[in-house]
XYZ file of C-alpha atoms in Angstrom:
349
model
C -7.092 36.301 8.635
C -5.385 33.150 9.533
C -5.717 30.710 7.041
C -6.485 30.501 2.681
C -8.240 27.325 1.273
C -7.656 27.553 -2.604
C -10.122 24.976 -3.861
C -12.607 25.556 -0.906
C -16.310 25.074 -2.284
C -14.391 20.850 -3.404
C -15.636 17.798 -0.981
C -11.724 18.311 0.678
C -12.139 22.482 1.143
C -15.622 21.871 2.995
C -13.738 19.417 4.788
C -11.455 21.522 6.085
C -13.217 24.384 6.711
C -15.415 22.129 8.801
C -12.093 21.101 10.726
C -10.690 24.174 10.860
C -14.174 26.044 13.179
C -12.963 23.901 15.948
C -8.758 25.151 15.751
C -7.688 27.135 19.128
C -5.024 29.131 16.772
C -6.971 29.668 13.814
C -9.927 32.216 13.883
C -10.085 33.480 10.832
C -10.240 31.362 7.254
C -10.872 32.707 3.902
C -12.614 30.317 0.889
C -11.446 30.622 -2.720
C -13.683 29.381 -5.873
C -13.619 30.611 -9.105
C -16.813 28.573 -9.483
C -18.530 30.010 -6.109
C -17.538 33.761 -5.865
C -19.867 35.430 -3.606
C -21.946 32.745 -2.678
C -22.328 31.989 1.138
C -20.585 28.662 1.588
C -23.261 27.390 4.131
C -25.186 26.856 0.315
C -22.253 25.139 -1.333
C -21.728 23.320 2.159
C -24.758 22.864 4.011
C -23.544 21.439 7.157
C -22.039 24.463 7.306
C -24.558 27.011 7.800
C -24.584 28.546 11.386
C -20.852 27.227 11.485
C -19.483 29.234 8.947
C -20.309 32.777 8.147
C -18.879 34.535 4.923
C -18.701 34.356 1.155
C -16.071 32.651 -1.290
C -13.886 35.157 -3.124
C -12.289 34.907 -6.472
C -8.763 35.342 -5.086
C -7.322 35.724 -1.553
C -5.736 39.233 -0.340
C -2.235 38.344 0.452
C -1.071 41.178 1.822
C -3.663 41.204 4.561
C -2.671 37.541 4.597
C 0.275 38.520 5.839
C -0.477 40.599 9.078
C -0.814 37.004 10.943
C 1.804 35.610 12.791
C 0.809 31.607 11.494
C -0.518 32.112 7.676
C -1.477 29.166 6.392
C -2.292 27.921 2.828
C -3.997 24.945 1.590
C -4.371 24.221 -2.096
C -7.543 21.966 -2.516
C -7.845 21.950 -6.023
C -7.427 19.285 -8.878
C -4.426 17.434 -9.634
C -2.054 19.974 -11.629
C -3.613 23.421 -11.248
C -1.859 23.966 -7.782
C 1.298 23.277 -9.335
C 0.733 25.116 -12.300
C -0.754 28.515 -10.570
C 2.791 28.443 -8.662
C 5.601 30.348 -9.846
C 2.915 33.277 -10.307
C 1.732 32.528 -6.647
C 5.367 32.804 -5.169
C 5.754 36.378 -7.344
C 2.772 37.363 -5.265
C 4.007 35.866 -1.869
C 6.996 37.068 -2.320
C 6.065 41.043 -3.024
C 3.816 40.219 0.436
C 6.163 39.574 2.483
C 4.972 35.562 2.829
C 8.224 33.671 1.241
C 9.408 32.461 4.350
C 6.513 32.615 6.424
C 3.702 30.964 4.808
C 2.921 27.397 5.264
C 1.493 25.898 2.456
C -0.056 22.247 2.606
C -1.027 21.082 -0.853
C -3.916 18.040 -0.709
C -3.511 17.309 -4.698
C -0.974 14.784 -6.035
C 1.161 17.740 -7.420
C 4.315 16.936 -5.366
C 4.047 14.121 -3.803
C 6.376 12.085 -5.820
C 10.261 12.749 -5.882
C 10.685 13.341 -10.088
C 8.831 14.402 -13.415
C 8.997 11.053 -14.556
C 7.381 9.350 -11.637
C 4.604 12.444 -11.823
C 3.885 11.665 -15.778
C 3.653 8.022 -15.070
C 1.145 8.577 -12.310
C -0.882 11.307 -13.552
C -0.189 11.355 -17.347
C 1.202 15.119 -19.201
C 4.319 16.946 -17.830
C 4.611 18.249 -15.008
C 4.033 22.297 -14.734
C 7.759 23.456 -12.523
C 9.736 20.181 -12.079
C 12.191 22.307 -10.192
C 10.331 22.963 -6.759
C 9.379 18.972 -6.802
C 11.880 18.559 -4.407
C 11.054 21.328 -2.138
C 7.319 19.868 -0.578
C 7.921 17.569 2.622
C 6.160 14.681 1.989
C 3.016 14.531 5.165
C 2.599 11.058 5.966
C 2.186 11.940 9.939
C 2.921 9.482 11.695
C 6.008 8.422 9.526
C 7.245 11.855 8.959
C 7.327 13.796 12.121
C 11.028 14.572 11.903
C 10.948 16.433 8.790
C 7.490 17.883 8.745
C 9.078 19.893 12.605
C 9.078 23.325 11.069
C 8.066 22.213 7.194
C 6.953 25.394 5.438
C 6.342 23.330 2.117
C 3.813 19.686 2.236
C 2.175 17.064 -0.329
C -0.390 15.446 1.613
C -0.084 12.131 0.693
C -3.615 10.597 -1.140
C -5.939 8.748 0.691
C -5.267 5.494 -0.470
C -1.778 5.845 -0.422
C -2.415 7.128 3.638
C -4.234 4.233 4.137
C -2.101 1.326 2.176
C 1.662 3.129 3.637
C 0.005 2.999 7.043
C -0.778 -0.693 6.758
C 2.044 -1.394 4.783
C 5.135 -0.072 6.889
C 5.177 -2.432 9.886
C 5.246 -5.187 8.165
C 8.909 -4.338 7.564
C 9.788 -5.195 11.171
C 9.237 -8.365 11.268
C 12.723 -9.765 9.830
C 12.713 -12.424 8.203
C 9.296 -13.100 8.669
C 8.701 -9.742 6.407
C 6.258 -10.506 3.149
C 8.344 -10.056 -0.019
C 4.805 -9.650 -1.746
C 1.205 -8.620 -0.671
C -1.803 -8.443 -2.520
C -4.118 -5.693 -1.519
C -7.480 -5.254 -1.916
C -9.189 -1.770 -1.317
C -12.512 -0.142 -1.384
C -13.588 2.974 -1.730
C -16.959 5.759 -1.541
C -18.128 7.640 -4.083
C -16.494 11.259 -2.553
C -13.212 10.047 -3.659
C -13.826 10.771 -6.972
C -14.601 14.576 -6.366
C -17.782 16.790 -6.294
C -18.378 16.678 -9.877
C -20.827 13.981 -10.647
C -18.819 11.574 -13.584
C -20.549 8.350 -15.109
C -18.977 6.293 -12.638
C -19.808 8.480 -9.598
C -23.513 9.571 -10.698
C -25.548 7.924 -8.283
C -28.002 5.969 -10.317
C -24.884 3.940 -11.849
C -23.007 3.597 -8.462
C -25.533 3.004 -6.032
C -26.198 -0.856 -6.171
C -22.986 -1.688 -8.094
C -19.616 -2.470 -7.098
C -16.676 -2.674 -9.325
C -12.763 -2.699 -9.488
C -10.812 -0.191 -11.673
C -7.513 0.747 -12.634
C -6.480 -1.891 -11.751
C -2.939 -3.179 -10.582
C -2.051 0.680 -11.821
C -3.326 3.863 -9.851
C -2.087 6.429 -9.540
C -1.234 6.221 -6.124
C 0.825 2.871 -6.488
C 4.099 5.456 -6.944
C 3.980 7.278 -3.635
C 3.717 4.053 -1.811
C 6.795 2.621 -3.537
C 8.837 6.079 -2.525
C 8.101 5.665 0.915
C 8.759 2.073 1.021
C 12.385 2.646 -0.677
C 12.808 5.291 2.178
C 12.059 3.456 4.923
C 14.027 0.410 3.495
C 10.938 -2.143 3.327
C 11.553 -4.588 0.863
C 7.971 -4.936 -0.372
C 6.159 -5.324 -3.073
C 2.742 -4.884 -3.775
C -0.358 -5.773 -5.976
C -3.247 -2.933 -5.641
C -6.620 -3.592 -6.918
C -9.255 -0.720 -5.587
C -12.833 -1.079 -5.646
C -15.366 1.449 -6.364
C -18.078 0.807 -3.526
C -21.701 2.129 -3.025
C -20.320 4.331 -0.414
C -19.959 7.968 0.039
C -17.486 7.924 2.500
C -14.637 5.780 3.792
C -11.731 3.444 2.660
C -11.843 0.010 3.801
C -8.341 -2.290 2.426
C -7.040 -5.750 2.791
C -3.556 -7.079 2.469
C -3.301 -10.644 2.600
C 0.095 -12.788 2.156
C 1.930 -16.089 3.224
C 3.305 -15.812 6.444
C 4.118 -19.526 7.380
C 5.194 -19.420 11.032
C 3.792 -16.050 11.800
C 1.333 -15.502 15.188
C -1.413 -13.090 15.589
C 0.517 -11.452 18.352
C 4.223 -11.310 16.569
C 2.213 -9.684 13.779
C 0.080 -7.182 16.186
C 3.233 -6.697 18.315
C 4.547 -4.469 15.752
C 1.762 -2.638 15.460
C 1.496 -1.809 18.521
C 5.359 -1.260 18.513
C 4.579 1.632 15.793
C 1.531 2.469 16.557
C 0.493 2.345 20.412
C 1.679 6.455 20.860
C 0.280 7.459 17.598
C -3.029 9.532 18.673
C -5.472 8.801 15.179
C -4.414 5.191 15.096
C -6.441 2.721 16.596
C -5.772 -1.728 17.007
C -8.734 -2.980 16.989
C -10.042 -7.028 17.088
C -11.869 -8.381 14.700
C -12.599 -6.426 12.039
C -12.623 -2.453 11.449
C -15.465 -0.684 10.148
C -16.037 2.020 8.075
C -18.829 3.497 9.837
C -16.287 4.226 13.159
C -13.844 6.419 11.644
C -16.548 8.425 9.041
C -16.004 11.909 10.130
C -13.242 11.238 11.954
C -9.289 11.207 11.938
C -9.227 8.198 12.501
C -7.128 5.011 11.492
C -8.351 1.904 12.276
C -6.777 -1.559 12.151
C -6.521 -4.852 12.742
C -4.702 -7.641 12.014
C -5.277 -11.942 11.578
C -2.615 -15.082 11.149
C -3.863 -18.673 10.819
C -2.534 -21.786 9.173
C 0.456 -19.804 7.003
C -1.477 -17.143 6.129
C -2.340 -13.766 7.468
C -4.417 -10.193 6.986
C -4.082 -6.673 7.874
C -7.377 -4.638 7.890
C -7.552 -0.726 7.856
C -10.350 1.894 7.714
C -10.280 5.419 7.225
C -12.437 8.153 6.079
C -10.896 9.209 2.727
C -11.487 12.840 2.890
C -10.514 13.072 6.415
C -7.454 10.735 7.309
C -7.298 10.664 3.945
C -7.274 14.336 3.036
C -8.328 17.160 5.048
C -7.799 16.458 8.462
C -4.289 15.097 7.744
C -3.529 17.953 6.298
C -4.433 20.119 9.011
C -2.777 17.129 11.199
C 0.295 18.190 9.321
C 0.101 21.784 9.712
C -0.083 20.751 13.782
C 3.042 18.938 13.492
C 4.789 21.625 11.357
C 3.839 24.258 13.565
C 4.505 22.804 16.682
C 1.393 22.289 18.312
C -0.513 19.196 19.457
C -1.332 17.123 16.773
C -4.813 16.831 17.472
C -5.646 20.140 17.679
C -9.232 21.075 15.669
C -9.379 16.958 15.268
C -10.401 15.048 18.718
C -13.771 14.199 17.547
C -15.387 11.005 17.067
C -17.333 9.808 14.080
C -20.953 9.879 13.366
C -22.114 6.235 14.506
C -23.689 4.532 13.267
C-alpha cells in the first residue's frame, strides 16, 4: 500500500482516485470513508468502475502503509475534521514508524493560514490544534516549488484561492504599473460545495439560476492575502464569487485601472512567470471552462484598452483547484516530474 485517502467518497477523494490510477510511482491506493465502509468504490464513483477495484475501508492500516517506500496520505475531509483528528493520527503514525516518512497533503482549509485568528475569521470557530499551523507548507505549486521540495506536511490551496493567486501575483512584476486595487468577479460550479446536496446546490434550485454569494467575505480571501503579503505584492482586491449553473469549473475576471499599460506589457509579465510552467497556458481572447474541465491546466488571458485592463483565468475547481494540485504538490515534494498522473487533456466539448 502506497497511498491512503481519508474522505475518499467525496468529489475531491474521487478525483484523487482517478488521477492516482495513472501515477507510475503509486501502485496501491486505499480509500477510507466512514459513510461507505465496505461499499465497492465504483458504486460511489461510477466513473471508476473497471478502473479502481476494491472497497472503502473504515480506517487505514498504518502498519501496512509503513511498508511502502513512499507512504502518502491525502486528507480530503470537510474543513476542521482533519485538524480535529490530527493529534490522534500523529500518535498512530509514530507507533507505525511513519512520523518522518509520511507525506501528508491536506485538501481542506485547516492549515492554509498562519494563525488561529485567521482560521477563525475565515472559517469560524476555534482551530482544533493551533500549534500545528506552522508545520504545513502552503502548496500553491507554481509559486512554492522551493519550500515544497522535500516537504512532508502540505496544505493544499482552496479552489478560488488557486485561481485568484495565479491571476493576481504576476501583476506585482509590473513595477509602477502594478495596480494597487483589483476588482475580482468569479463563478464556480456546484461541485465546489461538495457531494452533499444543499439548498444552494440542489439541481432544481441551481440549474437555471445565477447569483452572488459570500460577497466580499469568502473564506479563501485570507490565504490569498497571506500569499500576496509574503510575495511583497502590494495589491488589495475586492472579491465577489458567483454560483453558476455549471457542475465543474471556475472562471475569474480581474479588472483594474491601467493608464498607459499595453496588452503586450501586461502579457509579458505572465509569460515571464509562467512560460515554463507545465500547467499554465496563456491563451488569446478568452479562456474557456470547457477547455480545462477534467484537467490540471489553468488557462489565462489578458487584455488592456483605453486605460483599463483585465486578466481572466479558467480552472477545474476539482482538479487544478483541488485534487490535481495535490498530486502536483506530491510530485514536487518527492522530486518527481510535476506531470506524473496529470498529463491528461480536458474533455471537450
